[in-house]
Amino acid sequence: MLIVIFSVMLYHYIKITIFENVVQSLTLEAKNISARLDIFSLEYKNKNFDLIEIVPNDSNLTRAEFITTKDDNATYLTLYYPYQSHLLILTKDTSEYSLIVEQILVDILIINATAIFLILFYALFLSRMLLAPLRSFCLKLGELNERFLQEVETSELPIEFKPLGDGVNRLIGRILTFVQYQKELFIGVAHELKTPLSVMKTKNEVTLIKERDTQKYIETLKNNNEAINQMNKMISSILEIGRQEGAQFEQPVMTDMIAYINEIGNNFLILAKGDDKNIKMSLRPHSLRIMIQPTLFLHVLQNFVQNAIKFSPKGATIDINSTLINGEFIVKVIDEGIGIDESKDLFAPFKRYGNSSGAGLGLFLAKGAAQALGGNIELRNRTDRSGTIATFILPIRNNKYKK
């Protein structure tokens, strides 16, 4: 399209330039003739013009006009030049110029056709050359075994496709991480459910070996009920994992994060007051509107606050604060508990530390939710006193915020 547009502009420029010389010569000659005093009695002849005549200006023409005419053999350009009450008419044969312009048009069409053909040929050759490594890359992706995922070799890719290869390998890495988490989760679920079932079965078998008094049966049933309650908690946690994975497909909505955290914090304040504890909030900036999946963010903050309430002593104050630093929205929940063992993997599923109860999936779920949001969470001990600082870091990209 650009070639066609440029060629049309070039053709018209050449045509105008060629005929401009004829127009100028006609105009100059008309001025020279009209300057003669005896113009009406003069028989004027010029070999450069085919016809020169003077006629009355019946059409009341006030300015010079040029008209192109054509017959079977030639092309003419005629100038009608007003002089007093007459018209000076000069006609020049422009057949030679017309032939030149037509030949230029033919040459331009030939050059355009050749250029378009060469461009198409080069584009086809270039596309095949560029697509060859891409086809090879796609073939490698197609040959990947879902049971033995590994990164694809990108050294043979052209430099233009390096980002694509790196992106695919990052995706494979995330899939491997997800698969590993799933394996750990399934193994943990099997272990956590198998152990209480085995204990219940053993107690029942021992109880049924011989006849016992009523109190022994009641004690066995109570123990079995406790084990069933623990398994119910485990199943609820597993269902929570399913809900969280579903929340990852939740449509992001524009949310004022400061107002949302205030709302969540006020809800947890009631829970903390019931346990003789307090929650203090210090949130900055004043307002921060971003596109986010609120359910996933709730998973993170809820786990932080619930752990802070659980592990803080009576009368403790739990601090929730937020800041915006270098394009990162940082939320911290600071408690006054006993702290954590920073040498251990606190985010592994079904890991419980200290005297904590539960399924051991809280931090595992929180980390998964944070990663789904594109952020990260950190846990570390306080340096000023005993307690833990739980931090959620969320990069802010292309979001509008107001301090």
mmCIF file of C-alpha atoms in Angstrom:
data_model
loop_
_atom_site.group_PDB
_atom_site.id
_atom_site.type_symbol
_atom_site.label_atom_id
_atom_site.label_comp_id
_atom_site.label_asym_id
_atom_site.label_seq_id
_atom_site.Cartn_x
_atom_site.Cartn_y
_atom_site.Cartn_z
ATOM 1 C CA MET A 1 0.000 0.000 0.000
ATOM 2 C CA LEU A 2 2.842 2.401 0.818
ATOM 3 C CA ILE A 3 4.489 1.604 -2.507
ATOM 4 C CA VAL A 4 1.251 2.340 -4.373
ATOM 5 C CA ILE A 5 0.678 5.619 -2.516
ATOM 6 C CA PHE A 6 4.276 6.731 -3.082
ATOM 7 C CA SER A 7 4.109 5.800 -6.778
ATOM 8 C CA VAL A 8 0.875 7.744 -7.324
ATOM 9 C CA MET A 9 2.386 10.791 -5.646
ATOM 10 C CA LEU A 10 5.573 10.453 -7.726
ATOM 11 C CA TYR A 11 3.622 10.091 -10.992
ATOM 12 C CA HIS A 12 1.517 13.182 -10.357
ATOM 13 C CA TYR A 13 4.590 15.161 -9.303
ATOM 14 C CA ILE A 14 6.424 14.258 -12.531
ATOM 15 C CA LYS A 15 3.346 14.988 -14.654
ATOM 16 C CA ILE A 16 2.814 18.390 -13.065
ATOM 17 C CA THR A 17 6.511 19.246 -13.391
ATOM 18 C CA ILE A 18 6.602 18.361 -17.115
ATOM 19 C CA PHE A 19 3.458 20.256 -18.042
ATOM 20 C CA GLU A 20 4.396 23.191 -15.842
ATOM 21 C CA ASN A 21 7.080 24.095 -18.395
ATOM 22 C CA VAL A 22 4.465 24.200 -21.148
ATOM 23 C CA VAL A 23 2.128 26.286 -19.006
ATOM 24 C CA GLN A 24 4.890 28.781 -18.225
ATOM 25 C CA SER A 25 5.929 29.114 -21.873
ATOM 26 C CA LEU A 26 2.314 29.738 -22.953
ATOM 27 C CA THR A 27 1.800 32.323 -20.232
ATOM 28 C CA LEU A 28 5.067 34.123 -21.039
ATOM 29 C CA GLU A 29 4.273 34.268 -24.751
ATOM 30 C CA ALA A 30 0.774 35.596 -24.050
ATOM 31 C CA LYS A 31 2.239 38.395 -21.938
ATOM 32 C CA ASN A 32 4.762 39.265 -24.649
ATOM 33 C CA ILE A 33 2.085 39.445 -27.353
ATOM 34 C CA SER A 34 -0.301 41.520 -25.224
ATOM 35 C CA ALA A 35 2.501 43.983 -24.561
ATOM 36 C CA ARG A 36 2.637 44.976 -28.221
ATOM 37 C CA LEU A 37 0.768 48.185 -29.063
ATOM 38 C CA ASP A 38 -0.309 47.043 -32.535
ATOM 39 C CA ILE A 39 -1.623 43.668 -31.366
ATOM 40 C CA PHE A 40 -4.903 43.880 -33.310
ATOM 41 C CA SER A 41 -3.260 44.774 -36.624
ATOM 42 C CA LEU A 42 -0.292 42.436 -36.172
ATOM 43 C CA GLU A 43 -0.140 39.112 -37.957
ATOM 44 C CA TYR A 44 1.777 37.245 -35.281
ATOM 45 C CA LYS A 45 3.403 33.908 -35.952
ATOM 46 C CA ASN A 46 5.612 31.703 -33.776
ATOM 47 C CA LYS A 47 6.902 28.273 -34.734
ATOM 48 C CA ASN A 48 6.620 27.165 -31.087
ATOM 49 C CA PHE A 49 2.829 27.407 -31.203
ATOM 50 C CA ASP A 50 0.359 25.712 -33.489
ATOM 51 C CA LEU A 51 -2.307 28.423 -33.303
ATOM 52 C CA ILE A 52 -2.388 32.045 -32.234
ATOM 53 C CA GLU A 53 -5.547 34.057 -32.599
ATOM 54 C CA ILE A 54 -7.484 36.930 -31.049
ATOM 55 C CA VAL A 55 -11.246 36.710 -30.591
ATOM 56 C CA PRO A 56 -13.841 38.796 -28.720
ATOM 57 C CA ASN A 57 -14.223 37.928 -25.030
ATOM 58 C CA ASP A 58 -17.893 36.972 -25.254
ATOM 59 C CA SER A 59 -17.664 34.752 -22.177
ATOM 60 C CA ASN A 60 -16.337 37.657 -20.041
ATOM 61 C CA LEU A 61 -13.316 35.635 -18.929
ATOM 62 C CA THR A 62 -11.355 37.560 -16.282
ATOM 63 C CA ARG A 63 -8.315 35.341 -15.776
ATOM 64 C CA ALA A 64 -6.201 32.950 -17.818
ATOM 65 C CA GLU A 65 -7.464 29.426 -18.298
ATOM 66 C CA PHE A 66 -5.816 26.285 -19.671
ATOM 67 C CA ILE A 67 -7.780 23.582 -21.488
ATOM 68 C CA THR A 68 -6.413 20.239 -22.692
ATOM 69 C CA THR A 69 -7.859 18.777 -25.888
ATOM 70 C CA LYS A 70 -7.123 15.602 -27.760
ATOM 71 C CA ASP A 71 -7.778 14.290 -31.253
ATOM 72 C CA ASP A 72 -6.832 11.071 -32.983
ATOM 73 C CA ASN A 73 -3.238 12.048 -33.562
ATOM 74 C CA ALA A 74 -2.180 14.598 -30.963
ATOM 75 C CA THR A 75 -2.793 16.292 -27.621
ATOM 76 C CA TYR A 76 -3.027 20.066 -27.320
ATOM 77 C CA LEU A 77 -2.900 22.565 -24.471
ATOM 78 C CA THR A 78 -4.765 25.817 -25.132
ATOM 79 C CA LEU A 79 -4.390 29.089 -23.178
ATOM 80 C CA TYR A 80 -7.278 31.573 -23.088
ATOM 81 C CA TYR A 81 -5.682 34.853 -21.998
ATOM 82 C CA PRO A 82 -8.011 37.857 -21.439
ATOM 83 C CA TYR A 83 -6.806 41.137 -22.990
ATOM 84 C CA GLN A 84 -9.087 44.188 -22.725
ATOM 85 C CA SER A 85 -12.355 43.026 -24.333
ATOM 86 C CA HIS A 86 -10.716 40.207 -26.315
ATOM 87 C CA LEU A 87 -9.192 36.787 -25.696
ATOM 88 C CA LEU A 88 -5.732 35.877 -26.836
ATOM 89 C CA ILE A 89 -5.756 32.166 -27.704
ATOM 90 C CA LEU A 90 -2.496 30.204 -27.846
ATOM 91 C CA THR A 91 -2.478 26.493 -28.620
ATOM 92 C CA LYS A 92 0.557 24.200 -28.316
ATOM 93 C CA ASP A 93 0.972 20.575 -29.320
ATOM 94 C CA THR A 94 1.848 18.585 -26.174
ATOM 95 C CA SER A 95 1.801 15.108 -27.701
ATOM 96 C CA GLU A 96 5.491 14.583 -27.008
ATOM 97 C CA TYR A 97 5.050 15.496 -23.345
ATOM 98 C CA SER A 98 1.997 13.226 -23.043
ATOM 99 C CA LEU A 99 3.954 10.310 -24.479
ATOM 100 C CA ILE A 100 6.729 10.918 -21.967
ATOM 101 C CA VAL A 101 4.232 10.977 -19.089
ATOM 102 C CA GLU A 102 2.549 7.804 -20.334
ATOM 103 C CA GLN A 103 5.895 6.051 -20.633
ATOM 104 C CA ILE A 104 6.783 7.151 -17.097
ATOM 105 C CA LEU A 105 3.464 5.695 -15.881
ATOM 106 C CA VAL A 106 4.229 2.369 -17.573
ATOM 107 C CA ASP A 107 7.732 2.340 -16.065
ATOM 108 C CA ILE A 108 6.347 3.065 -12.597
ATOM 109 C CA LEU A 109 3.807 0.234 -12.937
ATOM 110 C CA ILE A 110 6.541 -2.188 -14.006
ATOM 111 C CA ILE A 111 8.807 -1.102 -11.167
ATOM 112 C CA ASN A 112 5.938 -1.412 -8.666
ATOM 113 C CA ALA A 113 5.009 -4.884 -9.863
ATOM 114 C CA THR A 114 8.650 -5.995 -9.649
ATOM 115 C CA ALA A 115 9.110 -4.419 -6.205
ATOM 116 C CA ILE A 116 5.919 -5.995 -4.834
ATOM 117 C CA PHE A 117 6.942 -9.382 -6.184
ATOM 118 C CA LEU A 118 10.410 -9.099 -4.638
ATOM 119 C CA ILE A 119 8.957 -7.927 -1.317
ATOM 120 C CA LEU A 120 6.488 -10.823 -1.236
ATOM 121 C CA PHE A 121 9.240 -13.271 -2.126
ATOM 122 C CA TYR A 122 11.539 -11.842 0.562
ATOM 123 C CA ALA A 123 8.728 -11.787 3.139
ATOM 124 C CA LEU A 124 7.913 -15.422 2.375
ATOM 125 C CA PHE A 125 11.578 -16.388 2.584
ATOM 126 C CA LEU A 126 12.084 -14.410 5.789
ATOM 127 C CA SER A 127 8.927 -15.799 7.411
ATOM 128 C CA ARG A 128 9.942 -19.363 6.587
ATOM 129 C CA MET A 129 13.419 -18.688 7.952
ATOM 130 C CA LEU A 130 12.008 -17.217 11.182
ATOM 131 C CA LEU A 131 9.276 -19.810 11.570
ATOM 132 C CA ALA A 132 11.660 -22.739 11.195
ATOM 133 C CA PRO A 133 13.083 -22.423 14.752
ATOM 134 C CA LEU A 134 9.613 -21.545 16.033
ATOM 135 C CA ARG A 135 8.210 -24.732 14.499
ATOM 136 C CA SER A 136 11.055 -26.640 16.103
ATOM 137 C CA PHE A 137 10.236 -24.984 19.431
ATOM 138 C CA CYS A 138 6.550 -25.874 19.081
ATOM 139 C CA LEU A 139 7.530 -29.445 18.213
ATOM 140 C CA LYS A 140 9.580 -29.632 21.400
ATOM 141 C CA LEU A 141 6.619 -28.332 23.380
ATOM 142 C CA GLY A 142 4.383 -30.921 21.769
ATOM 143 C CA GLU A 143 6.806 -33.689 22.719
ATOM 144 C CA LEU A 144 6.831 -32.700 26.390
ATOM 145 C CA ASN A 145 5.692 -35.505 28.656
ATOM 146 C CA GLU A 146 3.291 -34.227 31.288
ATOM 147 C CA ARG A 147 4.746 -36.759 33.713
ATOM 148 C CA PHE A 148 8.316 -35.538 33.250
ATOM 149 C CA LEU A 149 8.128 -31.812 32.633
ATOM 150 C CA GLN A 150 11.418 -30.063 31.989
ATOM 151 C CA GLU A 151 12.467 -26.739 30.560
ATOM 152 C CA VAL A 152 12.800 -26.408 26.786
ATOM 153 C CA GLU A 153 16.207 -25.637 25.280
ATOM 154 C CA THR A 154 16.160 -22.082 23.894
ATOM 155 C CA SER A 155 19.785 -21.685 22.750
ATOM 156 C CA GLU A 156 18.867 -22.472 19.118
ATOM 157 C CA LEU A 157 16.090 -19.876 18.983
ATOM 158 C CA PRO A 158 16.686 -16.529 17.210
ATOM 159 C CA ILE A 159 17.177 -13.638 19.569
ATOM 160 C CA GLU A 160 13.681 -12.326 18.711
ATOM 161 C CA PHE A 161 12.108 -15.485 20.165
ATOM 162 C CA LYS A 162 14.244 -15.628 23.311
ATOM 163 C CA PRO A 163 11.596 -13.821 25.428
ATOM 164 C CA LEU A 164 8.985 -16.336 24.214
ATOM 165 C CA GLY A 165 11.204 -19.261 25.173
ATOM 166 C CA ASP A 166 12.000 -17.736 28.556
ATOM 167 C CA GLY A 167 8.289 -17.084 29.178
ATOM 168 C CA VAL A 168 7.395 -20.693 28.345
ATOM 169 C CA ASN A 169 10.141 -21.968 30.634
ATOM 170 C CA ARG A 170 8.897 -19.730 33.452
ATOM 171 C CA LEU A 171 5.421 -21.149 32.895
ATOM 172 C CA ILE A 172 6.815 -24.693 33.015
ATOM 173 C CA GLY A 173 8.619 -23.790 36.238
ATOM 174 C CA ARG A 174 5.366 -22.547 37.768
ATOM 175 C CA ILE A 175 3.613 -25.725 36.639
ATOM 176 C CA LEU A 176 6.356 -27.826 38.220
ATOM 177 C CA THR A 177 6.002 -25.855 41.448
ATOM 178 C CA PHE A 178 2.221 -26.309 41.364
ATOM 179 C CA VAL A 179 2.572 -30.039 40.683
ATOM 180 C CA GLN A 180 5.040 -30.347 43.555
ATOM 181 C CA TYR A 181 2.636 -28.546 45.864
ATOM 182 C CA GLN A 182 -0.151 -30.843 44.730
ATOM 183 C CA LYS A 183 1.984 -33.914 45.408
ATOM 184 C CA GLU A 184 2.851 -32.649 48.887
ATOM 185 C CA LEU A 185 -0.794 -31.848 49.472
ATOM 186 C CA PHE A 186 -2.042 -35.272 48.428
ATOM 187 C CA ILE A 187 0.640 -37.047 50.450
ATOM 188 C CA GLY A 188 -0.171 -34.863 53.448
ATOM 189 C CA VAL A 189 -3.919 -35.447 53.101
ATOM 190 C CA ALA A 190 -3.399 -39.211 52.870
ATOM 191 C CA HIS A 191 -1.153 -39.187 55.921
ATOM 192 C CA GLU A 192 -3.348 -36.860 57.985
ATOM 193 C CA LEU A 193 -6.482 -38.911 57.284
ATOM 194 C CA LYS A 194 -4.863 -42.348 57.456
ATOM 195 C CA THR A 195 -3.321 -41.841 60.906
ATOM 196 C CA PRO A 196 -6.545 -41.058 62.836
ATOM 197 C CA LEU A 197 -8.389 -43.787 60.935
ATOM 198 C CA SER A 198 -5.732 -46.312 61.912
ATOM 199 C CA VAL A 199 -5.905 -45.161 65.538
ATOM 200 C CA MET A 200 -9.706 -45.425 65.560
ATOM 201 C CA LYS A 201 -9.586 -48.894 64.014
ATOM 202 C CA THR A 202 -6.987 -50.081 66.528
ATOM 203 C CA LYS A 203 -8.967 -48.717 69.510
ATOM 204 C CA ASN A 204 -12.147 -50.335 68.240
ATOM 205 C CA GLU A 205 -10.418 -53.691 67.745
ATOM 206 C CA VAL A 206 -8.880 -53.558 71.218
ATOM 207 C CA THR A 207 -12.227 -52.609 72.767
ATOM 208 C CA LEU A 208 -13.991 -55.478 71.002
ATOM 209 C CA ILE A 209 -11.465 -58.162 72.047
ATOM 210 C CA LYS A 210 -13.326 -58.762 75.265
ATOM 211 C CA GLU A 211 -16.323 -57.428 77.063
ATOM 212 C CA ARG A 212 -15.658 -54.252 79.036
ATOM 213 C CA ASP A 213 -17.566 -51.949 81.331
ATOM 214 C CA THR A 214 -19.644 -49.085 79.966
ATOM 215 C CA GLN A 215 -17.103 -46.390 80.838
ATOM 216 C CA LYS A 216 -14.453 -47.957 78.582
ATOM 217 C CA TYR A 217 -16.872 -47.954 75.639
ATOM 218 C CA ILE A 218 -17.784 -44.324 76.346
ATOM 219 C CA GLU A 219 -14.092 -43.358 76.486
ATOM 220 C CA THR A 220 -13.392 -45.101 73.181
ATOM 221 C CA LEU A 221 -16.347 -43.371 71.513
ATOM 222 C CA LYS A 222 -15.200 -39.988 72.818
ATOM 223 C CA ASN A 223 -11.698 -40.571 71.430
ATOM 224 C CA ASN A 224 -13.189 -41.592 68.102
ATOM 225 C CA ASN A 225 -15.349 -38.450 68.045
ATOM 226 C CA GLU A 226 -12.279 -36.292 68.644
ATOM 227 C CA ALA A 227 -10.498 -38.017 65.762
ATOM 228 C CA ILE A 228 -13.555 -37.514 63.549
ATOM 229 C CA ASN A 229 -13.618 -33.809 64.470
ATOM 230 C CA GLN A 230 -9.958 -33.502 63.471
ATOM 231 C CA MET A 231 -10.683 -35.203 60.155
ATOM 232 C CA ASN A 232 -13.631 -32.853 59.591
ATOM 233 C CA LYS A 233 -11.279 -29.906 60.125
ATOM 234 C CA MET A 234 -8.879 -31.466 57.655
ATOM 235 C CA ILE A 235 -11.636 -31.908 55.062
ATOM 236 C CA SER A 236 -12.766 -28.300 55.616
ATOM 237 C CA SER A 237 -9.204 -27.143 54.955
ATOM 238 C CA ILE A 238 -9.073 -29.211 51.783
ATOM 239 C CA LEU A 239 -12.356 -27.633 50.671
ATOM 240 C CA GLU A 240 -10.798 -24.249 51.429
ATOM 241 C CA ILE A 241 -7.992 -25.110 49.011
ATOM 242 C CA GLY A 242 -10.601 -25.830 46.347
ATOM 243 C CA ARG A 243 -12.340 -22.525 47.029
ATOM 244 C CA GLN A 244 -9.049 -20.675 46.822
ATOM 245 C CA GLU A 245 -8.169 -22.269 43.482
ATOM 246 C CA GLY A 246 -11.613 -21.242 42.267
ATOM 247 C CA ALA A 247 -10.997 -17.700 43.521
ATOM 248 C CA GLN A 248 -7.930 -17.489 41.264
ATOM 249 C CA PHE A 249 -10.355 -17.337 38.332
ATOM 250 C CA GLU A 250 -12.357 -14.560 39.992
ATOM 251 C CA GLN A 251 -12.688 -11.450 37.842
ATOM 252 C CA PRO A 252 -10.497 -8.623 39.216
ATOM 253 C CA VAL A 253 -12.465 -5.567 40.301
ATOM 254 C CA MET A 254 -11.475 -1.996 41.083
ATOM 255 C CA THR A 255 -11.132 -1.916 44.869
ATOM 256 C CA ASP A 256 -10.125 0.753 47.362
ATOM 257 C CA MET A 257 -7.612 -1.338 49.299
ATOM 258 C CA ILE A 258 -7.482 0.984 52.292
ATOM 259 C CA ALA A 259 -11.257 0.917 52.749
ATOM 260 C CA TYR A 260 -11.268 -2.865 52.227
ATOM 261 C CA ILE A 261 -8.563 -3.440 54.861
ATOM 262 C CA ASN A 262 -10.441 -1.175 57.269
ATOM 263 C CA GLU A 263 -13.564 -3.263 56.752
ATOM 264 C CA ILE A 264 -11.685 -6.542 57.294
ATOM 265 C CA GLY A 265 -9.862 -5.146 60.332
ATOM 266 C CA ASN A 266 -13.080 -3.971 61.968
ATOM 267 C CA ASN A 267 -14.547 -7.452 61.547
ATOM 268 C CA PHE A 268 -11.516 -9.027 63.193
ATOM 269 C CA LEU A 269 -11.578 -6.421 65.976
ATOM 270 C CA ILE A 270 -14.759 -8.042 67.275
ATOM 271 C CA LEU A 271 -13.050 -11.446 67.276
ATOM 272 C CA ALA A 272 -9.977 -10.032 69.039
ATOM 273 C CA LYS A 273 -12.055 -8.243 71.700
ATOM 274 C CA GLY A 274 -13.768 -11.553 72.476
ATOM 275 C CA ASP A 275 -10.337 -13.034 73.203
ATOM 276 C CA ASP A 276 -9.289 -10.038 75.350
ATOM 277 C CA LYS A 277 -6.977 -8.636 72.656
ATOM 278 C CA ASN A 278 -6.960 -5.461 70.574
ATOM 279 C CA ILE A 279 -6.315 -4.508 66.941
ATOM 280 C CA LYS A 280 -4.757 -1.192 65.898
ATOM 281 C CA MET A 281 -4.668 -0.057 62.277
ATOM 282 C CA SER A 282 -2.311 2.448 60.673
ATOM 283 C CA LEU A 283 -2.950 2.530 56.940
ATOM 284 C CA ARG A 284 -1.199 4.572 54.270
ATOM 285 C CA PRO A 285 -1.876 6.024 51.720
ATOM 286 C CA HIS A 286 -5.248 7.566 52.425
ATOM 287 C CA SER A 287 -6.770 5.845 49.385
ATOM 288 C CA LEU A 288 -5.480 3.223 46.954
ATOM 289 C CA ARG A 289 -7.701 2.019 44.120
ATOM 290 C CA ILE A 290 -6.364 -0.952 42.158
ATOM 291 C CA MET A 291 -7.653 -3.883 40.124
ATOM 292 C CA ILE A 292 -7.474 -6.954 42.375
ATOM 293 C CA GLN A 293 -9.219 -10.229 43.264
ATOM 294 C CA PRO A 294 -10.593 -9.393 46.727
ATOM 295 C CA THR A 295 -11.198 -13.021 47.802
ATOM 296 C CA LEU A 296 -7.544 -13.940 47.335
ATOM 297 C CA PHE A 297 -6.394 -10.877 49.248
ATOM 298 C CA LEU A 298 -8.828 -11.780 52.031
ATOM 299 C CA HIS A 299 -7.237 -15.259 52.259
ATOM 300 C CA VAL A 300 -3.842 -13.676 52.912
ATOM 301 C CA LEU A 301 -4.875 -11.010 55.425
ATOM 302 C CA GLN A 302 -7.292 -13.335 57.208
ATOM 303 C CA ASN A 303 -4.554 -15.900 57.821
ATOM 304 C CA PHE A 304 -2.176 -13.227 59.107
ATOM 305 C CA VAL A 305 -4.704 -11.765 61.555
ATOM 306 C CA GLN A 306 -6.064 -15.118 62.756
ATOM 307 C CA ASN A 307 -2.546 -16.364 63.511
ATOM 308 C CA ALA A 308 -1.729 -13.092 65.290
ATOM 309 C CA ILE A 309 -4.843 -13.415 67.480
ATOM 310 C CA LYS A 310 -4.161 -17.114 68.155
ATOM 311 C CA PHE A 311 -0.537 -16.730 69.232
ATOM 312 C CA SER A 312 -0.672 -13.375 71.041
ATOM 313 C CA PRO A 313 -1.166 -13.338 74.833
ATOM 314 C CA LYS A 314 -4.148 -11.815 76.625
ATOM 315 C CA GLY A 315 -4.161 -8.016 76.527
ATOM 316 C CA ALA A 316 -1.870 -7.903 73.468
ATOM 317 C CA THR A 317 -2.281 -5.394 70.662
ATOM 318 C CA ILE A 318 -2.072 -6.538 67.032
ATOM 319 C CA ASP A 319 -0.909 -3.853 64.639
ATOM 320 C CA ILE A 320 -2.094 -3.784 60.992
ATOM 321 C CA ASN A 321 -0.303 -1.213 58.851
ATOM 322 C CA SER A 322 0.177 -0.545 55.158
ATOM 323 C CA THR A 323 2.512 1.594 53.050
ATOM 324 C CA LEU A 324 3.189 2.303 49.386
ATOM 325 C CA ILE A 325 6.917 2.244 48.598
ATOM 326 C CA ASN A 326 8.518 2.267 45.128
ATOM 327 C CA GLY A 327 5.447 0.891 43.413
ATOM 328 C CA GLU A 328 4.831 -1.852 46.000
ATOM 329 C CA PHE A 329 1.845 -1.985 48.315
ATOM 330 C CA ILE A 330 3.060 -3.507 51.599
ATOM 331 C CA VAL A 331 0.702 -4.778 54.307
ATOM 332 C CA LYS A 332 2.108 -5.886 57.671
ATOM 333 C CA VAL A 333 0.438 -7.657 60.589
ATOM 334 C CA ILE A 334 2.557 -7.412 63.748
ATOM 335 C CA ASP A 335 1.706 -9.498 66.835
ATOM 336 C CA GLU A 336 3.135 -9.901 70.352
ATOM 337 C CA GLY A 337 3.352 -13.686 70.372
ATOM 338 C CA ILE A 338 6.258 -16.056 70.970
ATOM 339 C CA GLY A 339 7.718 -15.626 67.479
ATOM 340 C CA ILE A 340 8.629 -18.242 64.877
ATOM 341 C CA ASP A 341 11.508 -20.563 64.020
ATOM 342 C CA GLU A 342 12.856 -18.852 60.909
ATOM 343 C CA SER A 343 14.987 -21.882 59.995
ATOM 344 C CA LYS A 344 11.928 -24.025 59.171
ATOM 345 C CA ASP A 345 9.709 -24.054 56.114
ATOM 346 C CA LEU A 346 6.610 -22.424 57.537
ATOM 347 C CA PHE A 347 4.714 -22.581 54.244
ATOM 348 C CA ALA A 348 4.819 -26.356 53.755
ATOM 349 C CA PRO A 349 1.381 -28.017 53.937
ATOM 350 C CA PHE A 350 0.345 -29.915 57.104
ATOM 351 C CA LYS A 351 3.256 -28.508 59.113
ATOM 352 C CA ARG A 352 2.397 -27.479 62.661
ATOM 353 C CA TYR A 353 4.809 -25.787 65.014
ATOM 354 C CA GLY A 354 4.594 -25.304 68.738
ATOM 355 C CA ASN A 355 1.284 -26.117 70.385
ATOM 356 C CA SER A 356 -0.795 -24.865 67.479
ATOM 357 C CA SER A 357 -3.894 -26.759 66.470
ATOM 358 C CA GLY A 358 -5.476 -27.027 63.043
ATOM 359 C CA ALA A 359 -4.691 -28.688 59.745
ATOM 360 C CA GLY A 360 -1.453 -26.814 59.127
ATOM 361 C CA LEU A 361 -2.646 -25.406 55.807
ATOM 362 C CA GLY A 362 -3.139 -21.726 56.673
ATOM 363 C CA LEU A 363 0.213 -20.368 55.542
ATOM 364 C CA PHE A 364 0.285 -22.791 52.620
ATOM 365 C CA LEU A 365 -3.012 -21.324 51.391
ATOM 366 C CA ALA A 366 -1.900 -17.760 52.106
ATOM 367 C CA LYS A 367 1.261 -18.185 50.046
ATOM 368 C CA GLY A 368 -0.714 -19.671 47.140
ATOM 369 C CA ALA A 369 -3.170 -16.748 47.224
ATOM 370 C CA ALA A 370 -0.324 -14.214 47.346
ATOM 371 C CA GLN A 371 1.416 -15.783 44.354
ATOM 372 C CA ALA A 372 -1.859 -15.853 42.411
ATOM 373 C CA LEU A 373 -2.108 -12.081 42.989
ATOM 374 C CA GLY A 374 1.438 -11.626 41.734
ATOM 375 C CA GLY A 375 2.791 -10.844 45.209
ATOM 376 C CA ASN A 376 4.725 -12.551 47.963
ATOM 377 C CA ILE A 377 4.564 -13.036 51.724
ATOM 378 C CA GLU A 378 7.311 -13.038 54.336
ATOM 379 C CA LEU A 379 7.467 -14.026 58.019
ATOM 380 C CA ARG A 380 10.145 -12.846 60.427
ATOM 381 C CA ASN A 381 10.578 -12.196 64.109
ATOM 382 C CA ARG A 382 10.377 -8.764 65.677
ATOM 383 C CA THR A 383 13.643 -7.199 66.804
ATOM 384 C CA ASP A 384 12.227 -4.864 69.468
ATOM 385 C CA ARG A 385 10.429 -7.582 71.467
ATOM 386 C CA SER A 386 8.904 -11.037 71.071
ATOM 387 C CA GLY A 387 6.415 -11.398 68.257
ATOM 388 C CA THR A 388 6.096 -11.982 64.531
ATOM 389 C CA ILE A 389 5.855 -9.656 61.531
ATOM 390 C CA ALA A 390 3.810 -11.105 58.662
ATOM 391 C CA THR A 391 4.322 -9.095 55.466
ATOM 392 C CA PHE A 392 2.417 -9.168 52.196
ATOM 393 C CA ILE A 393 4.131 -7.389 49.268
ATOM 394 C CA LEU A 394 1.978 -6.598 46.220
ATOM 395 C CA PRO A 395 3.590 -4.898 43.197
ATOM 396 C CA ILE A 396 1.384 -2.131 41.777
ATOM 397 C CA ARG A 397 1.526 -1.974 37.971
ATOM 398 C CA ASN A 398 -0.452 0.514 35.858
ATOM 399 C CA ASN A 399 -2.887 1.231 38.675
ATOM 400 C CA LYS A 400 -4.266 4.625 39.672
ATOM 401 C CA TYR A 401 -3.876 5.517 43.304
ATOM 402 C CA LYS A 402 -4.477 8.606 45.392
ATOM 403 C CA LYS A 403 -2.573 9.448 48.529
#
